[in-house]
């Protein structure tokens, strides 16, 4: 990006919690999306450069934290069994996307000055 | 937190960028705050369980990305020299805190239903 003036902006990330415990965040949503496409936790883990164990733990934690099953995994052999994202899981993706849209819009609408770290008189 | 109904909520994090390059985020602001208190990058690094090298790189990256000096470090011996957070650095902390307040309020005001992952009819 080449411009005359440096452009200041914001990035924002959102996590959904239940009783203070993380349910959904960017990584978990990405994992859900890969599981929908690949129907397998191990294939989704591979896609994300994550160990199968880590992906499995994330799925278990998401299910427990949500209080409803987001991913149904069938036990499998060495390659891992199949996995299905439930309607609750699809709802989780919809909810998260709508929140991201809202907060990304808020971030884009937050106007920083051309020089937001310039020294302002201390009025305290 | 023991309640009758599980409470759903949001957590949000914000990063400030300049020309798409990260300038400020939660870790960098925490580092600035420790440097103000301890007047030393190495002591601040220790406080955060971070290597001196990592803290030094963060400071360099922050200064470069901001386009103004946020931390002035004087070269030192084995223990590292002294470091001062400049008025621009103090302004950075003020800016970041005001953004966090705004986005935390937005997160608190975002009402999730009692059961936000319940299955809704698909109207598409």
PDB file of C-alpha atoms in Angstrom:
ATOM      1  CA  UNK A   1       0.000   0.000   0.000  1.00  0.00           C
ATOM      2  CA  UNK A   2       1.728   3.157  -1.151  1.00  0.00           C
ATOM      3  CA  UNK A   3       0.049   6.375  -0.121  1.00  0.00           C
ATOM      4  CA  UNK A   4       1.025   9.924   0.577  1.00  0.00           C
ATOM      5  CA  UNK A   5      -0.077   9.753   4.211  1.00  0.00           C
ATOM      6  CA  UNK A   6       0.363   6.796   6.506  1.00  0.00           C
ATOM      7  CA  UNK A   7      -3.028   5.245   7.188  1.00  0.00           C
ATOM      8  CA  UNK A   8      -3.855   4.339  10.770  1.00  0.00           C
ATOM      9  CA  UNK A   9      -6.504   1.711  11.421  1.00  0.00           C
ATOM     10  CA  UNK A  10      -7.819  -0.926  13.786  1.00  0.00           C
ATOM     11  CA  UNK A  11      -8.066  -4.688  13.804  1.00  0.00           C
ATOM     12  CA  UNK A  12     -10.413  -6.436  16.166  1.00  0.00           C
ATOM     13  CA  UNK A  13     -10.957 -10.002  17.308  1.00  0.00           C
ATOM     14  CA  UNK A  14     -13.910 -11.415  19.174  1.00  0.00           C
ATOM     15  CA  UNK A  15     -14.393 -14.447  21.414  1.00  0.00           C
ATOM     16  CA  UNK A  16     -17.714 -15.849  22.571  1.00  0.00           C
ATOM     17  CA  UNK A  17     -17.785 -17.157  26.138  1.00  0.00           C
ATOM     18  CA  UNK A  18     -20.300 -19.023  28.260  1.00  0.00           C
ATOM     19  CA  UNK A  19     -19.981 -18.561  32.018  1.00  0.00           C
ATOM     20  CA  UNK A  20     -16.549 -17.033  31.412  1.00  0.00           C
ATOM     21  CA  UNK A  21     -15.284 -20.040  29.457  1.00  0.00           C
ATOM     22  CA  UNK A  22     -14.223 -19.633  25.837  1.00  0.00           C
ATOM     23  CA  UNK A  23     -16.606 -21.265  23.353  1.00  0.00           C
ATOM     24  CA  UNK A  24     -15.854 -19.619  19.987  1.00  0.00           C
ATOM     25  CA  UNK A  25     -12.942 -17.678  18.544  1.00  0.00           C
ATOM     26  CA  UNK A  26     -11.261 -17.256  15.159  1.00  0.00           C
ATOM     27  CA  UNK A  27      -9.288 -20.514  15.364  1.00  0.00           C
ATOM     28  CA  UNK A  28     -12.236 -22.584  16.544  1.00  0.00           C
ATOM     29  CA  UNK A  29     -14.471 -21.235  13.784  1.00  0.00           C
ATOM     30  CA  UNK A  30     -11.793 -21.996  11.193  1.00  0.00           C
ATOM     31  CA  UNK A  31     -11.583 -25.533  12.594  1.00  0.00           C
ATOM     32  CA  UNK A  32     -15.366 -25.958  12.326  1.00  0.00           C
ATOM     33  CA  UNK A  33     -15.283 -24.749   8.718  1.00  0.00           C
ATOM     34  CA  UNK A  34     -12.538 -27.238   7.807  1.00  0.00           C
ATOM     35  CA  UNK A  35     -14.429 -30.069   9.529  1.00  0.00           C
ATOM     36  CA  UNK A  36     -17.569 -29.243   7.506  1.00  0.00           C
ATOM     37  CA  UNK A  37     -15.553 -29.427   4.305  1.00  0.00           C
ATOM     38  CA  UNK A  38     -13.348 -32.422   5.150  1.00  0.00           C
ATOM     39  CA  UNK A  39     -15.681 -34.360   7.498  1.00  0.00           C
ATOM     40  CA  UNK A  40     -12.673 -35.350   9.557  1.00  0.00           C
ATOM     41  CA  UNK A  41     -10.939 -33.837  12.584  1.00  0.00           C
ATOM     42  CA  UNK A  42      -7.557 -35.236  11.561  1.00  0.00           C
ATOM     43  CA  UNK A  43      -7.811 -33.818   8.014  1.00  0.00           C
ATOM     44  CA  UNK A  44      -8.956 -30.451   9.431  1.00  0.00           C
ATOM     45  CA  UNK A  45      -6.039 -30.474  11.891  1.00  0.00           C
ATOM     46  CA  UNK A  46      -3.577 -31.200   9.079  1.00  0.00           C
ATOM     47  CA  UNK A  47      -5.035 -28.340   7.023  1.00  0.00           C
ATOM     48  CA  UNK A  48      -4.420 -25.971   9.929  1.00  0.00           C
ATOM     49  CA  UNK A  49      -0.918 -27.249  10.709  1.00  0.00           C
ATOM     50  CA  UNK A  50      -2.189 -28.447  14.091  1.00  0.00           C
ATOM     51  CA  UNK A  51      -1.730 -31.804  15.780  1.00  0.00           C
ATOM     52  CA  UNK A  52      -4.684 -34.176  15.785  1.00  0.00           C
ATOM     53  CA  UNK A  53      -4.525 -34.189  19.572  1.00  0.00           C
ATOM     54  CA  UNK A  54      -4.795 -30.382  19.724  1.00  0.00           C
ATOM     55  CA  UNK A  55      -7.734 -30.303  17.288  1.00  0.00           C
ATOM     56  CA  UNK A  56      -9.485 -33.065  19.209  1.00  0.00           C
ATOM     57  CA  UNK A  57      -8.999 -31.167  22.477  1.00  0.00           C
ATOM     58  CA  UNK A  58     -10.365 -27.983  20.888  1.00  0.00           C
ATOM     59  CA  UNK A  59     -13.445 -29.861  19.689  1.00  0.00           C
ATOM     60  CA  UNK A  60     -14.014 -31.416  23.126  1.00  0.00           C
ATOM     61  CA  UNK A  61     -13.545 -28.057  24.824  1.00  0.00           C
ATOM     62  CA  UNK A  62     -15.897 -26.305  22.389  1.00  0.00           C
ATOM     63  CA  UNK A  63     -18.608 -28.944  22.921  1.00  0.00           C
ATOM     64  CA  UNK A  64     -18.295 -28.816  26.706  1.00  0.00           C
ATOM     65  CA  UNK A  65     -18.084 -25.026  26.910  1.00  0.00           C
ATOM     66  CA  UNK A  66     -21.075 -24.556  24.581  1.00  0.00           C
ATOM     67  CA  UNK A  67     -23.272 -26.931  26.551  1.00  0.00           C
ATOM     68  CA  UNK A  68     -24.453 -28.409  23.251  1.00  0.00           C
ATOM     69  CA  UNK A  69     -22.626 -30.615  20.753  1.00  0.00           C
ATOM     70  CA  UNK A  70     -21.082 -28.604  17.919  1.00  0.00           C
ATOM     71  CA  UNK A  71     -19.053 -31.463  16.428  1.00  0.00           C
ATOM     72  CA  UNK A  72     -20.043 -35.107  16.529  1.00  0.00           C
ATOM     73  CA  UNK A  73     -17.022 -37.336  16.121  1.00  0.00           C
ATOM     74  CA  UNK A  74     -17.203 -41.045  15.514  1.00  0.00           C
ATOM     75  CA  UNK A  75     -14.301 -43.058  16.902  1.00  0.00           C
ATOM     76  CA  UNK A  76     -11.918 -44.246  14.211  1.00  0.00           C
ATOM     77  CA  UNK A  77      -8.628 -45.991  13.649  1.00  0.00           C
ATOM     78  CA  UNK A  78      -5.206 -44.523  13.029  1.00  0.00           C
ATOM     79  CA  UNK A  79      -6.576 -41.974  10.574  1.00  0.00           C
ATOM     80  CA  UNK A  80      -9.339 -40.902  12.940  1.00  0.00           C
ATOM     81  CA  UNK A  81     -13.040 -41.463  12.373  1.00  0.00           C
ATOM     82  CA  UNK A  82     -15.464 -39.183  10.579  1.00  0.00           C
ATOM     83  CA  UNK A  83     -16.739 -35.977  12.111  1.00  0.00           C
ATOM     84  CA  UNK A  84     -19.882 -33.950  11.516  1.00  0.00           C
ATOM     85  CA  UNK A  85     -20.656 -30.375  12.425  1.00  0.00           C
ATOM     86  CA  UNK A  86     -24.130 -30.375  13.959  1.00  0.00           C
ATOM     87  CA  UNK A  87     -26.841 -27.750  13.318  1.00  0.00           C
ATOM     88  CA  UNK A  88     -25.674 -26.135  16.613  1.00  0.00           C
ATOM     89  CA  UNK A  89     -22.190 -25.936  15.089  1.00  0.00           C
ATOM     90  CA  UNK A  90     -23.565 -24.286  11.954  1.00  0.00           C
ATOM     91  CA  UNK A  91     -25.470 -21.842  14.178  1.00  0.00           C
ATOM     92  CA  UNK A  92     -22.197 -21.107  16.002  1.00  0.00           C
ATOM     93  CA  UNK A  93     -20.543 -20.165  12.693  1.00  0.00           C
ATOM     94  CA  UNK A  94     -23.492 -17.921  11.750  1.00  0.00           C
ATOM     95  CA  UNK A  95     -23.427 -16.214  15.150  1.00  0.00           C
ATOM     96  CA  UNK A  96     -19.664 -15.686  15.029  1.00  0.00           C
ATOM     97  CA  UNK A  97     -19.732 -14.299  11.486  1.00  0.00           C
ATOM     98  CA  UNK A  98     -22.459 -11.810  12.363  1.00  0.00           C
ATOM     99  CA  UNK A  99     -20.480 -10.674  15.418  1.00  0.00           C
ATOM    100  CA  UNK A 100     -17.295 -10.326  13.349  1.00  0.00           C
ATOM    101  CA  UNK A 101     -19.182  -8.261  10.764  1.00  0.00           C
ATOM    102  CA  UNK A 102     -20.526  -5.977  13.466  1.00  0.00           C
ATOM    103  CA  UNK A 103     -17.173  -5.496  15.203  1.00  0.00           C
ATOM    104  CA  UNK A 104     -15.219  -5.162  11.954  1.00  0.00           C
ATOM    105  CA  UNK A 105     -17.626  -2.411  10.926  1.00  0.00           C
ATOM    106  CA  UNK A 106     -17.145  -0.703  14.277  1.00  0.00           C
ATOM    107  CA  UNK A 107     -13.359  -0.935  13.792  1.00  0.00           C
ATOM    108  CA  UNK A 108     -13.584   0.523  10.288  1.00  0.00           C
ATOM    109  CA  UNK A 109     -15.830   3.335  11.482  1.00  0.00           C
ATOM    110  CA  UNK A 110     -13.424   4.271  14.272  1.00  0.00           C
ATOM    111  CA  UNK A 111     -11.579   7.227  12.867  1.00  0.00           C
ATOM    112  CA  UNK A 112      -8.044   7.719  14.046  1.00  0.00           C
ATOM    113  CA  UNK A 113      -6.431  11.043  13.282  1.00  0.00           C
ATOM    114  CA  UNK A 114      -3.642  11.299  10.705  1.00  0.00           C
ATOM    115  CA  UNK A 115      -1.190  11.364  13.575  1.00  0.00           C
ATOM    116  CA  UNK A 116      -2.876   9.743  16.563  1.00  0.00           C
ATOM    117  CA  UNK A 117       0.288   9.556  18.688  1.00  0.00           C
ATOM    118  CA  UNK A 118       1.082  13.247  18.425  1.00  0.00           C
ATOM    119  CA  UNK A 119       1.573  14.870  21.773  1.00  0.00           C
ATOM    120  CA  UNK A 120      -1.543  16.597  23.056  1.00  0.00           C
ATOM    121  CA  UNK A 121      -1.562  19.074  25.945  1.00  0.00           C
ATOM    122  CA  UNK A 122      -2.185  17.277  29.202  1.00  0.00           C
ATOM    123  CA  UNK A 123      -5.439  18.673  30.532  1.00  0.00           C
ATOM    124  CA  UNK A 124      -5.591  16.573  33.674  1.00  0.00           C
TER     125      UNK A 124
ATOM    126  CA  UNK B   1     -19.753 -17.887  38.869  1.00  0.00           C
ATOM    127  CA  UNK B   2     -22.776 -19.933  39.908  1.00  0.00           C
ATOM    128  CA  UNK B   3     -26.033 -18.845  38.328  1.00  0.00           C
ATOM    129  CA  UNK B   4     -29.314 -20.387  37.384  1.00  0.00           C
ATOM    130  CA  UNK B   5     -28.801 -19.704  33.689  1.00  0.00           C
ATOM    131  CA  UNK B   6     -25.517 -19.955  31.823  1.00  0.00           C
ATOM    132  CA  UNK B   7     -24.377 -16.460  30.878  1.00  0.00           C
ATOM    133  CA  UNK B   8     -23.144 -15.901  27.331  1.00  0.00           C
ATOM    134  CA  UNK B   9     -20.868 -12.991  26.641  1.00  0.00           C
ATOM    135  CA  UNK B  10     -18.165 -11.538  24.437  1.00  0.00           C
ATOM    136  CA  UNK B  11     -14.500 -10.713  24.829  1.00  0.00           C
ATOM    137  CA  UNK B  12     -12.810  -8.407  22.377  1.00  0.00           C
ATOM    138  CA  UNK B  13      -9.228  -7.439  21.564  1.00  0.00           C
ATOM    139  CA  UNK B  14      -8.019  -4.518  19.516  1.00  0.00           C
ATOM    140  CA  UNK B  15      -4.819  -3.821  17.586  1.00  0.00           C
ATOM    141  CA  UNK B  16      -3.767  -0.473  16.170  1.00  0.00           C
ATOM    142  CA  UNK B  17      -2.050  -0.598  12.799  1.00  0.00           C
ATOM    143  CA  UNK B  18      -0.280   1.936  10.593  1.00  0.00           C
ATOM    144  CA  UNK B  19      -0.182   1.125   6.891  1.00  0.00           C
ATOM    145  CA  UNK B  20      -1.285  -2.422   7.748  1.00  0.00           C
ATOM    146  CA  UNK B  21       1.586  -2.975  10.187  1.00  0.00           C
ATOM    147  CA  UNK B  22       0.870  -3.677  13.842  1.00  0.00           C
ATOM    148  CA  UNK B  23       1.796  -0.807  16.170  1.00  0.00           C
ATOM    149  CA  UNK B  24      -0.144  -1.429  19.393  1.00  0.00           C
ATOM    150  CA  UNK B  25      -1.824  -4.425  20.963  1.00  0.00           C
ATOM    151  CA  UNK B  26      -2.457  -5.767  24.455  1.00  0.00           C
ATOM    152  CA  UNK B  27       1.055  -7.219  24.890  1.00  0.00           C
ATOM    153  CA  UNK B  28       2.823  -4.125  23.587  1.00  0.00           C
ATOM    154  CA  UNK B  29       0.822  -1.831  25.863  1.00  0.00           C
ATOM    155  CA  UNK B  30       1.602  -4.065  28.831  1.00  0.00           C
ATOM    156  CA  UNK B  31       5.287  -3.879  27.885  1.00  0.00           C
ATOM    157  CA  UNK B  32       5.142  -0.058  27.718  1.00  0.00           C
ATOM    158  CA  UNK B  33       3.498   0.055  31.143  1.00  0.00           C
ATOM    159  CA  UNK B  34       6.209  -2.144  32.678  1.00  0.00           C
ATOM    160  CA  UNK B  35       8.945  -0.030  31.054  1.00  0.00           C
ATOM    161  CA  UNK B  36       7.400   3.133  32.548  1.00  0.00           C
ATOM    162  CA  UNK B  37       7.460   1.546  35.995  1.00  0.00           C
ATOM    163  CA  UNK B  38      10.819  -0.219  35.784  1.00  0.00           C
ATOM    164  CA  UNK B  39      12.718   2.106  33.391  1.00  0.00           C
ATOM    165  CA  UNK B  40      14.366  -0.931  31.842  1.00  0.00           C
ATOM    166  CA  UNK B  41      13.535  -3.204  28.922  1.00  0.00           C
ATOM    167  CA  UNK B  42      15.235  -6.193  30.533  1.00  0.00           C
ATOM    168  CA  UNK B  43      13.361  -5.765  33.828  1.00  0.00           C
ATOM    169  CA  UNK B  44      10.084  -5.321  31.908  1.00  0.00           C
ATOM    170  CA  UNK B  45      10.834  -8.446  29.871  1.00  0.00           C
ATOM    171  CA  UNK B  46      11.512 -10.448  33.049  1.00  0.00           C
ATOM    172  CA  UNK B  47       8.232  -9.231  34.563  1.00  0.00           C
ATOM    173  CA  UNK B  48       6.376 -10.524  31.504  1.00  0.00           C
ATOM    174  CA  UNK B  49       8.235 -13.850  31.335  1.00  0.00           C
ATOM    175  CA  UNK B  50       9.650 -12.791  27.977  1.00  0.00           C
ATOM    176  CA  UNK B  51      13.246 -12.913  26.758  1.00  0.00           C
ATOM    177  CA  UNK B  52      15.159  -9.638  26.626  1.00  0.00           C
ATOM    178  CA  UNK B  53      15.682 -10.214  22.917  1.00  0.00           C
ATOM    179  CA  UNK B  54      11.935 -10.567  22.312  1.00  0.00           C
ATOM    180  CA  UNK B  55      11.120  -7.425  24.318  1.00  0.00           C
ATOM    181  CA  UNK B  56      13.856  -5.495  22.505  1.00  0.00           C
ATOM    182  CA  UNK B  57      12.467  -6.617  19.127  1.00  0.00           C
ATOM    183  CA  UNK B  58       8.944  -5.603  20.156  1.00  0.00           C
ATOM    184  CA  UNK B  59      10.207  -2.150  21.161  1.00  0.00           C
ATOM    185  CA  UNK B  60      12.093  -1.737  17.867  1.00  0.00           C
ATOM    186  CA  UNK B  61       9.093  -2.911  15.879  1.00  0.00           C
ATOM    187  CA  UNK B  62       6.719  -0.604  17.768  1.00  0.00           C
ATOM    188  CA  UNK B  63       8.978   2.404  17.198  1.00  0.00           C
ATOM    189  CA  UNK B  64       9.399   1.654  13.494  1.00  0.00           C
ATOM    190  CA  UNK B  65       5.751   0.843  12.889  1.00  0.00           C
ATOM    191  CA  UNK B  66       4.559   3.961  14.749  1.00  0.00           C
ATOM    192  CA  UNK B  67       6.845   6.263  12.788  1.00  0.00           C
ATOM    193  CA  UNK B  68       7.698   8.022  16.051  1.00  0.00           C
ATOM    194  CA  UNK B  69       9.787   6.849  18.995  1.00  0.00           C
ATOM    195  CA  UNK B  70       7.661   5.345  21.757  1.00  0.00           C
ATOM    196  CA  UNK B  71      10.542   3.968  23.811  1.00  0.00           C
ATOM    197  CA  UNK B  72      14.010   5.496  24.009  1.00  0.00           C
ATOM    198  CA  UNK B  73      16.567   2.924  25.040  1.00  0.00           C
ATOM    199  CA  UNK B  74      20.109   3.730  26.037  1.00  0.00           C
ATOM    200  CA  UNK B  75      22.660   1.035  25.266  1.00  0.00           C
ATOM    201  CA  UNK B  76      23.806  -0.816  28.345  1.00  0.00           C
ATOM    202  CA  UNK B  77      25.900  -3.726  29.526  1.00  0.00           C
ATOM    203  CA  UNK B  78      24.842  -7.225  30.420  1.00  0.00           C
ATOM    204  CA  UNK B  79      21.841  -5.994  32.400  1.00  0.00           C
ATOM    205  CA  UNK B  80      20.707  -3.711  29.579  1.00  0.00           C
ATOM    206  CA  UNK B  81      20.688   0.088  29.702  1.00  0.00           C
ATOM    207  CA  UNK B  82      17.894   2.296  30.901  1.00  0.00           C
ATOM    208  CA  UNK B  83      14.755   2.888  28.869  1.00  0.00           C
ATOM    209  CA  UNK B  84      12.250   5.710  28.835  1.00  0.00           C
ATOM    210  CA  UNK B  85       8.741   5.807  27.444  1.00  0.00           C
ATOM    211  CA  UNK B  86       8.446   9.055  25.470  1.00  0.00           C
ATOM    212  CA  UNK B  87       5.407  11.375  25.449  1.00  0.00           C
ATOM    213  CA  UNK B  88       4.416   9.600  22.177  1.00  0.00           C
ATOM    214  CA  UNK B  89       4.505   6.326  24.107  1.00  0.00           C
ATOM    215  CA  UNK B  90       2.293   7.771  26.827  1.00  0.00           C
ATOM    216  CA  UNK B  91      -0.069   9.012  24.110  1.00  0.00           C
ATOM    217  CA  UNK B  92      -0.102   5.479  22.663  1.00  0.00           C
ATOM    218  CA  UNK B  93      -1.215   4.081  26.026  1.00  0.00           C
ATOM    219  CA  UNK B  94      -3.958   6.724  26.330  1.00  0.00           C
ATOM    220  CA  UNK B  95      -5.180   6.004  22.782  1.00  0.00           C
ATOM    221  CA  UNK B  96      -5.183   2.249  23.331  1.00  0.00           C
ATOM    222  CA  UNK B  97      -7.022   2.492  26.653  1.00  0.00           C
ATOM    223  CA  UNK B  98      -9.722   4.693  25.157  1.00  0.00           C
ATOM    224  CA  UNK B  99     -10.176   2.218  22.275  1.00  0.00           C
ATOM    225  CA  UNK B 100     -10.334  -0.729  24.686  1.00  0.00           C
ATOM    226  CA  UNK B 101     -12.951   1.089  26.765  1.00  0.00           C
ATOM    227  CA  UNK B 102     -15.034   1.748  23.666  1.00  0.00           C
ATOM    228  CA  UNK B 103     -14.812  -1.811  22.335  1.00  0.00           C
ATOM    229  CA  UNK B 104     -15.287  -3.416  25.754  1.00  0.00           C
ATOM    230  CA  UNK B 105     -18.451  -1.372  26.152  1.00  0.00           C
ATOM    231  CA  UNK B 106     -19.629  -2.484  22.711  1.00  0.00           C
ATOM    232  CA  UNK B 107     -18.930  -6.102  23.702  1.00  0.00           C
ATOM    233  CA  UNK B 108     -20.848  -5.728  26.977  1.00  0.00           C
ATOM    234  CA  UNK B 109     -23.757  -4.092  25.188  1.00  0.00           C
ATOM    235  CA  UNK B 110     -23.977  -6.926  22.652  1.00  0.00           C
ATOM    236  CA  UNK B 111     -26.802  -9.029  23.945  1.00  0.00           C
ATOM    237  CA  UNK B 112     -26.638 -12.710  23.192  1.00  0.00           C
ATOM    238  CA  UNK B 113     -29.773 -14.727  23.775  1.00  0.00           C
ATOM    239  CA  UNK B 114     -29.965 -17.205  26.661  1.00  0.00           C
ATOM    240  CA  UNK B 115     -29.300 -19.951  24.172  1.00  0.00           C
ATOM    241  CA  UNK B 116     -27.559 -18.379  21.159  1.00  0.00           C
ATOM    242  CA  UNK B 117     -26.656 -21.696  19.514  1.00  0.00           C
ATOM    243  CA  UNK B 118     -30.196 -23.013  19.455  1.00  0.00           C
ATOM    244  CA  UNK B 119     -31.297 -24.120  16.043  1.00  0.00           C
ATOM    245  CA  UNK B 120     -33.293 -21.486  14.185  1.00  0.00           C
ATOM    246  CA  UNK B 121     -35.364 -22.154  11.064  1.00  0.00           C
ATOM    247  CA  UNK B 122     -33.295 -21.603   7.960  1.00  0.00           C
ATOM    248  CA  UNK B 123     -34.991 -18.790   6.079  1.00  0.00           C
ATOM    249  CA  UNK B 124     -32.556 -18.677   3.170  1.00  0.00           C
TER     250      UNK B 124
END
